[in-house]
C-alpha cells in the first residue's frame, strides 16, 4: 500500500467516523429530550438507562443510517480534494483513474464488512435490548391498549409435515396460554390428538409444561385415552415462534432467523415473505455501502462550480432515490408477488449498473 492509498483511506475513514459520531451525539440528545419524562418515571439511574436503552438504541440508529453517511462522507472529502486540485495533481503524476479508485474500494469494502457483521449479530441484539426497554418503561405509559397486544388469540400453525397445533389464547409476556390442542394426521386420518386446559414455558427445562392433559391414540381397533394432570413435552416451536409481531425478525441473529424461516416455511406462514426480505437485506444492505462509496468517489472527483455544495446536494438526491427504490421493492415483495431475493438485491443491481456507467463516463 502506497502513501497515496494511506492518505485517501485516512481521510475516508476519519471523515466517516467523525460524521457518524456527530450524528449519534445529536440523535441521543434529541431522544433524551423526548423521553426525559419516561426516564424519570422509570426510576433508573443514568448508567442503567444508558446500559439498558441507549446501548440498544445507538447501534440500531447507526446501522440504519450507515450507508447514507458512508456516501455523504466520501462525497464530502473527495469534493474537498477536487476543489483543492489534489485529484488533478494525482492524475497528472501518472496515476491512472482506476488506480486512484483502489483506496476508495478498499475503504468501502472494509465498511461493508463492518456493517455486515453488525447486521448478522450486533444489531439484532441491540434491537432486542431497545424493544425490551420500550415495552417495560415507555410503551406502558400509553395505557392498557398497547399491553393487550401481547395477548394473542386463535393461533393455528403446523409443527411438522403431519402435525398441526391450535391455541385459543397465549400471553407473550408470561409465556403461558390456554386451550392447547395437537392433531397428528396420517393417510388423511387423525391418529393422535392432545388437548390441554393451559400450558406455559418451563425456562429451566426449556420445554412446554401442560396441565390437565387428555391424549387420544386412534387406530383401527378404536382409541386409547390417557389423562395427565401435568406433562412436560418438547416441541419444535419456542416462545419466540408464538409472538408473531412485526419486530420479531429484527431481534433475531441471522442463524436464529434462518431457523425461524425454515419453520415458518413448513407451517405455510403468511409472514414468510417479510422474513425472507429481512434475511436477504442483511446481505444486500452492506453491499450497498460499497456501491454508494464508489458512486460518491466518481461523482465528487470532478471539480465543478458549486464545489462541495453541489456534490453534497447530488449525493443526498441519489441517497433518497436509493432509499425510495428499496422501500418500493420491499412493499412489492411483502404485499405482492415480487420475489424477496430480487426485492433485496434489485436496488443494488440498479445502482451497481449506475456506478459502472458513471465510471465509464468520468473524465480520466
CSV table of C-alpha atoms in Angstrom, one decimal:
chain,number,residue,atom,x,y,z
A,1,UNK,CA,0.0,0.0,0.0
A,2,UNK,CA,1.5,3.3,-1.1
A,3,UNK,CA,1.3,6.7,0.7
A,4,UNK,CA,-1.5,7.8,-1.6
A,5,UNK,CA,-3.6,4.9,-0.5
A,6,UNK,CA,-3.0,5.6,3.1
A,7,UNK,CA,-3.7,9.3,2.6
A,8,UNK,CA,-7.1,8.6,1.0
A,9,UNK,CA,-8.1,5.8,3.4
A,10,UNK,CA,-7.2,8.0,6.3
A,11,UNK,CA,-9.4,10.8,5.0
A,12,UNK,CA,-12.2,8.4,4.1
A,13,UNK,CA,-12.4,6.6,7.5
A,14,UNK,CA,-11.7,9.6,9.7
A,15,UNK,CA,-14.5,11.6,7.9
A,16,UNK,CA,-16.9,8.8,8.1
A,17,UNK,CA,-16.4,8.0,11.8
A,18,UNK,CA,-16.5,11.7,12.7
A,19,UNK,CA,-19.8,12.1,10.9
A,20,UNK,CA,-21.3,9.0,12.5
A,21,UNK,CA,-20.2,10.0,16.0
A,22,UNK,CA,-21.5,13.5,15.5
A,23,UNK,CA,-24.8,12.2,14.2
A,24,UNK,CA,-25.1,9.7,17.2
A,25,UNK,CA,-24.5,12.5,19.7
A,26,UNK,CA,-27.2,14.7,18.1
A,27,UNK,CA,-29.7,11.8,17.9
A,28,UNK,CA,-29.1,10.8,21.5
A,29,UNK,CA,-29.5,14.4,22.8
A,30,UNK,CA,-32.8,14.8,20.8
A,31,UNK,CA,-34.1,11.4,22.0
A,32,UNK,CA,-33.2,12.2,25.7
A,33,UNK,CA,-35.3,15.3,25.5
A,34,UNK,CA,-38.2,13.4,24.1
A,35,UNK,CA,-38.0,10.6,26.7
A,36,UNK,CA,-37.0,12.6,29.7
A,37,UNK,CA,-40.3,12.1,31.5
A,38,UNK,CA,-40.3,8.3,30.8
A,39,UNK,CA,-36.8,8.0,32.2
A,40,UNK,CA,-37.7,9.9,35.3
A,41,UNK,CA,-40.8,7.7,35.9
A,42,UNK,CA,-38.7,4.6,35.4
A,43,UNK,CA,-36.6,5.4,38.5
A,44,UNK,CA,-33.5,4.1,36.9
A,45,UNK,CA,-30.0,5.7,37.2
A,46,UNK,CA,-28.3,7.3,34.3
A,47,UNK,CA,-26.0,4.3,34.0
A,48,UNK,CA,-28.9,1.9,33.9
A,49,UNK,CA,-30.7,3.9,31.2
A,50,UNK,CA,-27.5,4.1,29.1
A,51,UNK,CA,-26.9,0.3,29.5
A,52,UNK,CA,-30.5,-0.9,29.1
A,53,UNK,CA,-31.7,1.6,26.5
A,54,UNK,CA,-29.0,3.5,24.6
A,55,UNK,CA,-26.7,0.5,24.1
A,56,UNK,CA,-29.6,-0.9,22.0
A,57,UNK,CA,-30.8,2.4,20.5
A,58,UNK,CA,-27.4,3.6,19.2
A,59,UNK,CA,-26.4,0.6,17.1
A,60,UNK,CA,-30.0,0.5,15.7
A,61,UNK,CA,-29.9,4.1,14.5
A,62,UNK,CA,-26.3,3.9,13.3
A,63,UNK,CA,-26.9,0.7,11.2
A,64,UNK,CA,-30.0,2.4,9.7
A,65,UNK,CA,-28.0,5.4,8.5
A,66,UNK,CA,-24.7,3.7,7.9
A,67,UNK,CA,-24.9,3.6,4.0
A,68,UNK,CA,-26.1,7.2,3.8
A,69,UNK,CA,-23.3,8.5,5.9
A,70,UNK,CA,-20.6,6.5,4.1
A,71,UNK,CA,-21.9,8.1,0.8
A,72,UNK,CA,-22.0,11.6,2.3
A,73,UNK,CA,-18.6,11.2,3.8
A,74,UNK,CA,-17.0,10.1,0.5
A,75,UNK,CA,-18.6,12.9,-1.4
A,76,UNK,CA,-17.5,15.5,1.2
A,77,UNK,CA,-13.8,14.7,1.5
A,78,UNK,CA,-13.4,13.8,-2.2
A,79,UNK,CA,-15.1,17.0,-3.3
A,80,UNK,CA,-12.7,18.9,-1.0
A,81,UNK,CA,-9.8,17.1,-2.6
A,82,UNK,CA,-11.1,18.0,-6.1
A,83,UNK,CA,-11.6,21.6,-5.0
A,84,UNK,CA,-8.0,21.8,-3.8
A,85,UNK,CA,-6.8,20.4,-7.2
A,86,UNK,CA,-5.4,17.3,-5.4
A,87,UNK,CA,-7.3,15.0,-7.8
A,88,UNK,CA,-5.7,16.8,-10.8
A,89,UNK,CA,-2.3,16.5,-9.2
A,90,UNK,CA,-2.7,12.8,-8.6
A,91,UNK,CA,-3.8,12.1,-12.2
A,92,UNK,CA,-1.1,14.4,-13.6
A,93,UNK,CA,1.6,12.4,-11.7
A,94,UNK,CA,0.9,9.4,-13.8
A,95,UNK,CA,-1.6,7.6,-11.5
A,96,UNK,CA,-4.5,6.2,-13.5
A,97,UNK,CA,-8.1,7.0,-12.5
A,98,UNK,CA,-8.7,3.3,-12.0
A,99,UNK,CA,-5.7,3.1,-9.6
A,100,UNK,CA,-6.8,6.1,-7.7
A,101,UNK,CA,-10.2,4.4,-7.0
A,102,UNK,CA,-8.5,1.5,-5.3
A,103,UNK,CA,-8.3,3.0,-1.8
A,104,UNK,CA,-12.0,4.1,-2.1
A,105,UNK,CA,-12.8,0.4,-3.0
A,106,UNK,CA,-10.8,-0.9,0.0
A,107,UNK,CA,-12.4,1.6,2.4
A,108,UNK,CA,-15.9,0.8,1.1
A,109,UNK,CA,-15.2,-3.0,1.4
A,110,UNK,CA,-14.0,-2.6,5.0
A,111,UNK,CA,-17.1,-0.6,6.0
A,112,UNK,CA,-19.3,-3.0,4.1
A,113,UNK,CA,-17.9,-5.9,6.1
A,114,UNK,CA,-18.2,-4.0,9.3
A,115,UNK,CA,-21.9,-3.3,8.6
A,116,UNK,CA,-22.4,-7.0,7.5
A,117,UNK,CA,-21.1,-8.2,10.9
A,118,UNK,CA,-23.3,-5.7,12.7
A,119,UNK,CA,-26.5,-6.9,10.9
A,120,UNK,CA,-25.7,-10.6,11.5
A,121,UNK,CA,-25.2,-10.4,15.3
A,122,UNK,CA,-24.9,-6.9,16.9
A,123,UNK,CA,-28.0,-5.1,15.6
A,124,UNK,CA,-30.5,-7.9,16.4
A,125,UNK,CA,-29.2,-8.0,20.0
A,126,UNK,CA,-29.4,-4.2,20.2
A,127,UNK,CA,-33.0,-4.3,18.8
A,128,UNK,CA,-33.9,-6.8,21.5
A,129,UNK,CA,-32.4,-4.6,24.3
A,130,UNK,CA,-34.1,-1.5,22.9
A,131,UNK,CA,-37.6,-3.1,22.5
A,132,UNK,CA,-37.5,-4.7,25.9
A,133,UNK,CA,-36.9,-1.3,27.5
A,134,UNK,CA,-39.6,0.3,25.4
A,135,UNK,CA,-42.2,-2.3,26.4
A,136,UNK,CA,-41.3,-2.2,30.1
A,137,UNK,CA,-40.8,1.6,30.7
A,138,UNK,CA,-42.1,3.6,27.7
A,139,UNK,CA,-45.0,1.8,25.9
A,140,UNK,CA,-46.7,1.0,29.2
A,141,UNK,CA,-47.2,4.8,29.8
A,142,UNK,CA,-49.7,5.0,26.9
A,143,UNK,CA,-52.3,2.8,28.7
A,144,UNK,CA,-53.7,-0.7,28.6
A,145,UNK,CA,-54.4,-0.8,24.8
A,146,UNK,CA,-50.8,-1.5,23.9
A,147,UNK,CA,-50.5,-4.1,26.7
A,148,UNK,CA,-53.3,-6.0,25.2
A,149,UNK,CA,-51.2,-6.5,22.0
A,150,UNK,CA,-49.1,-9.0,24.0
A,151,UNK,CA,-52.1,-11.4,24.2
A,152,UNK,CA,-52.6,-13.5,21.1
A,153,UNK,CA,-55.8,-15.3,20.2
A,154,UNK,CA,-56.7,-18.2,17.9
A,155,UNK,CA,-53.2,-19.2,16.8
A,156,UNK,CA,-53.0,-22.1,14.3
A,157,UNK,CA,-49.8,-23.4,12.8
A,158,UNK,CA,-48.1,-26.6,11.5
A,159,UNK,CA,-45.4,-28.2,13.7
A,160,UNK,CA,-44.2,-30.7,11.1
A,161,UNK,CA,-45.5,-32.2,7.9
A,162,UNK,CA,-48.1,-34.3,9.7
A,163,UNK,CA,-48.8,-32.4,12.9
A,164,UNK,CA,-51.0,-29.3,13.5
A,165,UNK,CA,-51.4,-27.2,16.6
A,166,UNK,CA,-54.0,-24.7,17.8
A,167,UNK,CA,-54.0,-22.3,20.7
A,168,UNK,CA,-57.1,-20.4,22.0
A,169,UNK,CA,-55.1,-17.7,23.8
A,170,UNK,CA,-51.4,-17.0,24.6
A,171,UNK,CA,-49.7,-14.2,26.5
A,172,UNK,CA,-46.2,-13.4,25.1
A,173,UNK,CA,-45.0,-11.8,28.3
A,174,UNK,CA,-45.8,-14.6,30.8
A,175,UNK,CA,-45.3,-17.3,28.1
A,176,UNK,CA,-48.4,-19.1,29.1
A,177,UNK,CA,-51.7,-19.9,27.3
A,178,UNK,CA,-54.9,-21.8,27.4
A,179,UNK,CA,-56.8,-24.4,25.4
A,180,UNK,CA,-53.9,-26.0,23.5
A,181,UNK,CA,-54.6,-28.8,21.0
A,182,UNK,CA,-52.5,-31.1,18.8
A,183,UNK,CA,-53.7,-33.1,15.7
A,184,UNK,CA,-51.4,-35.6,14.1
A,185,UNK,CA,-52.6,-36.9,10.7
A,186,UNK,CA,-51.5,-39.9,8.7
A,187,UNK,CA,-53.1,-41.1,5.4
A,188,UNK,CA,-55.7,-38.4,5.7
A,189,UNK,CA,-56.8,-39.7,9.1
A,190,UNK,CA,-56.3,-38.3,12.6
A,191,UNK,CA,-54.1,-40.8,14.5
A,192,UNK,CA,-53.3,-38.7,17.6
A,193,UNK,CA,-55.0,-35.9,19.5
A,194,UNK,CA,-53.8,-33.9,22.5
A,195,UNK,CA,-55.8,-31.3,24.5
A,196,UNK,CA,-54.6,-29.3,27.5
A,197,UNK,CA,-56.5,-26.7,29.5
A,198,UNK,CA,-53.5,-24.5,30.0
A,199,UNK,CA,-49.7,-24.5,29.4
A,200,UNK,CA,-46.6,-22.5,30.0
A,201,UNK,CA,-42.9,-22.4,29.0
A,202,UNK,CA,-40.6,-24.0,31.6
A,203,UNK,CA,-37.4,-21.9,31.4
A,204,UNK,CA,-35.2,-24.3,33.4
A,205,UNK,CA,-36.1,-27.4,31.3
A,206,UNK,CA,-36.6,-25.3,28.0
A,207,UNK,CA,-39.8,-27.4,27.4
A,208,UNK,CA,-43.5,-26.8,27.4
A,209,UNK,CA,-45.4,-27.7,30.6
A,210,UNK,CA,-49.1,-28.8,30.0
A,211,UNK,CA,-51.8,-29.1,32.6
A,212,UNK,CA,-55.0,-31.2,32.6
A,213,UNK,CA,-53.9,-33.2,29.5
A,214,UNK,CA,-56.1,-35.6,27.5
A,215,UNK,CA,-54.3,-37.7,24.9
A,216,UNK,CA,-56.1,-39.9,22.3
A,217,UNK,CA,-54.4,-42.5,20.2
A,218,UNK,CA,-56.7,-43.6,17.4
A,219,UNK,CA,-56.2,-46.9,15.5
A,220,UNK,CA,-58.3,-49.4,13.6
A,221,UNK,CA,-59.4,-51.1,16.8
A,222,UNK,CA,-60.7,-47.9,18.4
A,223,UNK,CA,-58.9,-45.4,20.6
A,224,UNK,CA,-56.8,-45.3,23.7
A,225,UNK,CA,-57.3,-42.3,26.0
A,226,UNK,CA,-54.9,-41.2,28.7
A,227,UNK,CA,-55.3,-38.4,31.3
A,228,UNK,CA,-52.5,-36.5,33.0
A,229,UNK,CA,-52.7,-33.7,35.5
A,230,UNK,CA,-49.3,-32.4,34.3
A,231,UNK,CA,-47.0,-33.3,31.4
A,232,UNK,CA,-43.7,-31.8,30.0
A,233,UNK,CA,-43.3,-32.1,26.3
A,234,UNK,CA,-40.5,-30.8,23.9
A,235,UNK,CA,-41.9,-29.4,20.7
A,236,UNK,CA,-40.0,-27.7,17.9
A,237,UNK,CA,-41.8,-24.4,18.4
A,238,UNK,CA,-40.5,-22.0,21.1
A,239,UNK,CA,-42.0,-18.9,22.8
A,240,UNK,CA,-40.5,-16.6,20.1
A,241,UNK,CA,-42.3,-18.5,17.4
A,242,UNK,CA,-45.7,-17.6,19.0
A,243,UNK,CA,-45.0,-13.9,19.3
A,244,UNK,CA,-45.9,-13.1,15.6
A,245,UNK,CA,-45.1,-9.4,16.0
A,246,UNK,CA,-43.7,-7.2,13.2
A,247,UNK,CA,-40.4,-6.6,15.1
A,248,UNK,CA,-39.6,-10.2,16.0
A,249,UNK,CA,-37.5,-10.6,12.8
A,250,UNK,CA,-35.4,-7.6,13.8
A,251,UNK,CA,-34.4,-9.1,17.1
A,252,UNK,CA,-33.1,-12.4,15.8
A,253,UNK,CA,-29.5,-13.0,14.9
A,254,UNK,CA,-29.1,-14.4,11.4
A,255,UNK,CA,-28.7,-18.1,12.5
A,256,UNK,CA,-31.9,-17.7,14.6
A,257,UNK,CA,-33.7,-16.1,11.7
A,258,UNK,CA,-32.6,-18.9,9.3
A,259,UNK,CA,-34.0,-21.5,11.6
A,260,UNK,CA,-37.2,-19.5,12.1
A,261,UNK,CA,-37.7,-19.1,8.3
A,262,UNK,CA,-37.4,-22.9,7.9
A,263,UNK,CA,-40.1,-23.4,10.5
A,264,UNK,CA,-42.4,-20.8,9.0
A,265,UNK,CA,-41.9,-22.2,5.5
A,266,UNK,CA,-43.0,-25.6,6.8
A,267,UNK,CA,-46.0,-24.0,8.5
A,268,UNK,CA,-47.0,-22.0,5.4
A,269,UNK,CA,-46.9,-18.8,7.3
A,270,UNK,CA,-48.2,-15.5,5.8
A,271,UNK,CA,-45.2,-13.6,7.1
A,272,UNK,CA,-42.7,-15.8,5.2
A,273,UNK,CA,-42.1,-13.1,2.5
A,274,UNK,CA,-41.4,-10.4,5.2
A,275,UNK,CA,-38.9,-12.7,6.9
A,276,UNK,CA,-37.1,-13.6,3.7
A,277,UNK,CA,-36.8,-9.9,2.7
A,278,UNK,CA,-35.2,-9.2,6.1
A,279,UNK,CA,-32.8,-12.1,5.7
A,280,UNK,CA,-31.7,-11.2,2.2
A,281,UNK,CA,-31.5,-7.5,3.1
A,282,UNK,CA,-28.9,-8.3,5.8
A,283,UNK,CA,-26.5,-9.3,3.0
A,284,UNK,CA,-27.7,-6.7,0.4
A,285,UNK,CA,-27.5,-3.5,2.5
A,286,UNK,CA,-23.8,-3.9,3.4
A,287,UNK,CA,-23.1,-4.4,-0.3
A,288,UNK,CA,-24.9,-1.1,-1.0
A,289,UNK,CA,-22.2,0.6,1.2
A,290,UNK,CA,-19.5,-0.3,-1.3
A,291,UNK,CA,-21.6,0.7,-4.3
A,292,UNK,CA,-22.6,4.1,-2.9
A,293,UNK,CA,-19.0,4.7,-1.8
A,294,UNK,CA,-17.8,4.1,-5.4
A,295,UNK,CA,-20.5,6.3,-6.9
A,296,UNK,CA,-19.7,9.1,-4.4
A,297,UNK,CA,-16.0,8.9,-5.3
A,298,UNK,CA,-16.5,9.0,-9.0
A,299,UNK,CA,-19.0,11.9,-8.8
A,300,UNK,CA,-17.0,14.0,-6.4
A,301,UNK,CA,-13.6,13.5,-8.1
A,302,UNK,CA,-14.5,16.0,-10.8
A,303,UNK,CA,-14.0,19.7,-10.0
A,304,UNK,CA,-17.2,21.7,-10.8
A,305,UNK,CA,-18.7,25.0,-10.0
A,306,UNK,CA,-20.5,24.9,-6.7
A,307,UNK,CA,-17.8,22.8,-5.1
A,308,UNK,CA,-18.8,20.6,-2.2
A,309,UNK,CA,-22.3,22.1,-2.0
A,310,UNK,CA,-23.2,20.8,-5.5
A,311,UNK,CA,-21.7,17.4,-4.8
A,312,UNK,CA,-23.5,17.1,-1.4
A,313,UNK,CA,-26.8,18.1,-2.9
A,314,UNK,CA,-26.4,15.5,-5.7
A,315,UNK,CA,-25.4,12.9,-3.0
A,316,UNK,CA,-28.5,13.5,-1.0
A,317,UNK,CA,-30.6,13.2,-4.1
A,318,UNK,CA,-29.1,9.9,-5.0
A,319,UNK,CA,-29.4,8.6,-1.4
A,320,UNK,CA,-33.0,9.5,-1.2
A,321,UNK,CA,-33.6,7.8,-4.6
A,322,UNK,CA,-31.9,4.6,-3.4
A,323,UNK,CA,-34.0,4.6,-0.2
A,324,UNK,CA,-37.2,5.1,-2.1
A,325,UNK,CA,-36.3,2.4,-4.6
A,326,UNK,CA,-35.5,-0.1,-1.9
A,327,UNK,CA,-38.7,0.7,0.0
A,328,UNK,CA,-40.9,0.2,-3.1
A,329,UNK,CA,-39.2,-3.2,-3.7
A,330,UNK,CA,-39.8,-4.3,-0.2
A,331,UNK,CA,-43.5,-3.3,-0.4
A,332,UNK,CA,-43.9,-5.2,-3.7
A,333,UNK,CA,-42.3,-8.3,-2.1
A,334,UNK,CA,-44.4,-8.3,1.1
A,335,UNK,CA,-47.7,-7.2,-0.3
A,336,UNK,CA,-47.4,-8.5,-3.9
A,337,UNK,CA,-45.8,-11.4,-5.8
A,338,UNK,CA,-42.3,-9.9,-6.1
A,339,UNK,CA,-39.5,-12.4,-5.2
A,340,UNK,CA,-38.0,-11.5,-1.8
A,341,UNK,CA,-34.5,-12.1,-3.2
A,342,UNK,CA,-35.0,-9.7,-6.0
A,343,UNK,CA,-36.6,-7.1,-3.6
A,344,UNK,CA,-33.5,-7.1,-1.5
A,345,UNK,CA,-31.0,-7.0,-4.4
A,346,UNK,CA,-32.7,-5.0,-7.2
A,347,UNK,CA,-31.6,-1.6,-5.8
A,348,UNK,CA,-28.0,-2.8,-5.6
A,349,UNK,CA,-28.2,-4.2,-9.2
A,350,UNK,CA,-29.7,-0.9,-10.5
A,351,UNK,CA,-27.2,1.3,-8.7
A,352,UNK,CA,-24.4,-1.1,-9.5
A,353,UNK,CA,-25.0,-0.5,-13.2
A,354,UNK,CA,-25.3,3.2,-12.5
A,355,UNK,CA,-21.9,3.1,-10.8
A,356,UNK,CA,-20.3,1.3,-13.8
A,357,UNK,CA,-22.0,3.9,-16.2
A,358,UNK,CA,-20.7,7.0,-14.4
A,359,UNK,CA,-17.3,5.4,-14.0
A,360,UNK,CA,-17.1,4.8,-17.8
A,361,UNK,CA,-18.2,8.4,-18.4
A,362,UNK,CA,-15.9,10.0,-15.8
A,363,UNK,CA,-13.1,12.1,-17.2
A,364,UNK,CA,-9.8,10.2,-16.7
